mmCIF file of C-alpha atoms in Angstrom:
data_model
loop_
_atom_site.group_PDB
_atom_site.id
_atom_site.type_symbol
_atom_site.label_atom_id
_atom_site.label_comp_id
_atom_site.label_asym_id
_atom_site.label_seq_id
_atom_site.Cartn_x
_atom_site.Cartn_y
_atom_site.Cartn_z
ATOM 1 C CA MET A 1 -8.525 3.945 -15.205
ATOM 2 C CA PHE A 2 -10.211 1.636 -12.701
ATOM 3 C CA ALA A 3 -13.647 3.206 -13.065
ATOM 4 C CA ASN A 4 -14.965 0.371 -15.236
ATOM 5 C CA LEU A 5 -14.161 -2.376 -12.716
ATOM 6 C CA THR A 6 -17.204 -4.241 -11.487
ATOM 7 C CA GLY A 7 -17.633 -6.779 -8.727
ATOM 8 C CA TRP A 8 -16.925 -9.600 -11.154
ATOM 9 C CA HIS A 9 -13.650 -8.038 -12.244
ATOM 10 C CA LEU A 10 -12.514 -7.699 -8.643
ATOM 11 C CA LEU A 11 -13.528 -11.293 -7.898
ATOM 12 C CA ILE A 12 -11.547 -12.596 -10.867
ATOM 13 C CA LEU A 13 -8.571 -10.447 -9.878
ATOM 14 C CA LEU A 14 -8.701 -11.846 -6.339
ATOM 15 C CA ALA A 15 -8.832 -15.407 -7.694
ATOM 16 C CA VAL A 16 -5.771 -14.765 -9.877
ATOM 17 C CA VAL A 17 -3.850 -13.364 -6.902
ATOM 18 C CA VAL A 18 -4.750 -16.410 -4.789
ATOM 19 C CA LEU A 19 -3.644 -18.732 -7.585
ATOM 20 C CA LEU A 20 -0.359 -16.895 -8.091
ATOM 21 C CA PHE A 21 0.696 -16.494 -4.481
ATOM 22 C CA GLY A 22 -1.220 -19.234 -2.705
ATOM 23 C CA ALA A 23 -3.519 -18.750 0.250
ATOM 24 C CA THR A 24 -0.737 -19.391 2.771
ATOM 25 C CA LYS A 25 1.440 -16.494 1.555
ATOM 26 C CA LEU A 26 -1.310 -13.872 1.307
ATOM 27 C CA PRO A 27 -1.152 -12.718 4.970
ATOM 28 C CA ALA A 28 2.614 -12.124 4.719
ATOM 29 C CA LEU A 29 2.146 -10.349 1.390
ATOM 30 C CA SER A 30 -0.521 -8.020 2.772
ATOM 31 C CA ARG A 31 1.527 -7.370 5.913
ATOM 32 C CA SER A 32 4.579 -6.347 3.887
ATOM 33 C CA LEU A 33 2.414 -4.160 1.640
ATOM 34 C CA GLY A 34 1.015 -2.400 4.711
ATOM 35 C CA GLN A 35 4.491 -1.795 6.113
ATOM 36 C CA SER A 36 5.641 -0.404 2.768
ATOM 37 C CA MET A 37 2.684 1.978 2.633
ATOM 38 C CA ARG A 38 3.392 3.183 6.187
ATOM 39 C CA ILE A 39 7.029 3.865 5.344
ATOM 40 C CA PHE A 40 6.040 5.659 2.137
ATOM 41 C CA ARG A 41 3.554 7.902 3.949
ATOM 42 C CA GLN A 42 6.080 8.702 6.677
ATOM 43 C CA GLU A 43 8.754 9.631 4.132
ATOM 44 C CA THR A 44 6.413 11.857 2.134
ATOM 45 C CA ARG A 45 5.293 13.548 5.349
ATOM 46 C CA GLU A 46 8.927 14.210 6.275
ATOM 47 C CA LEU A 47 9.681 15.592 2.809
ATOM 48 C CA ARG A 48 6.747 17.981 3.008
ATOM 49 C CA ALA A 49 7.854 19.145 6.450
ATOM 50 C CA GLU A 50 11.393 19.622 5.179
ATOM 51 C CA GLU A 51 10.152 21.696 2.248
ATOM 52 C CA SER A 52 8.100 23.920 4.517
ATOM 53 C CA GLY A 53 11.097 24.484 6.787
ATOM 54 C CA LYS A 54 10.035 22.583 9.866
ATOM 55 C CA GLU A 55 11.397 19.223 10.932
ATOM 56 C CA THR A 56 9.255 16.388 12.289
ATOM 57 C CA PRO A 57 10.916 13.887 14.599
ATOM 58 C CA LYS A 58 11.222 10.314 13.386
ATOM 59 C CA GLY A 59 8.420 8.100 14.598
ATOM 60 C CA GLU A 60 5.911 10.917 14.885
ATOM 61 C CA GLY A 61 2.830 9.908 13.011
#
């Protein structure tokens, strides 16, 4: 799907994101995206552990 993206495509995409959100909001946006990814990974890890029959304590990463 993204195999045909070149450097120019990524540069244009970055410019569109900066125009949409503004340079001042980008750090907060990336921070919240990182937190969401961490939570998602933790939840999937817990689901896998639950399926295999062993529990992992919260906060273990």
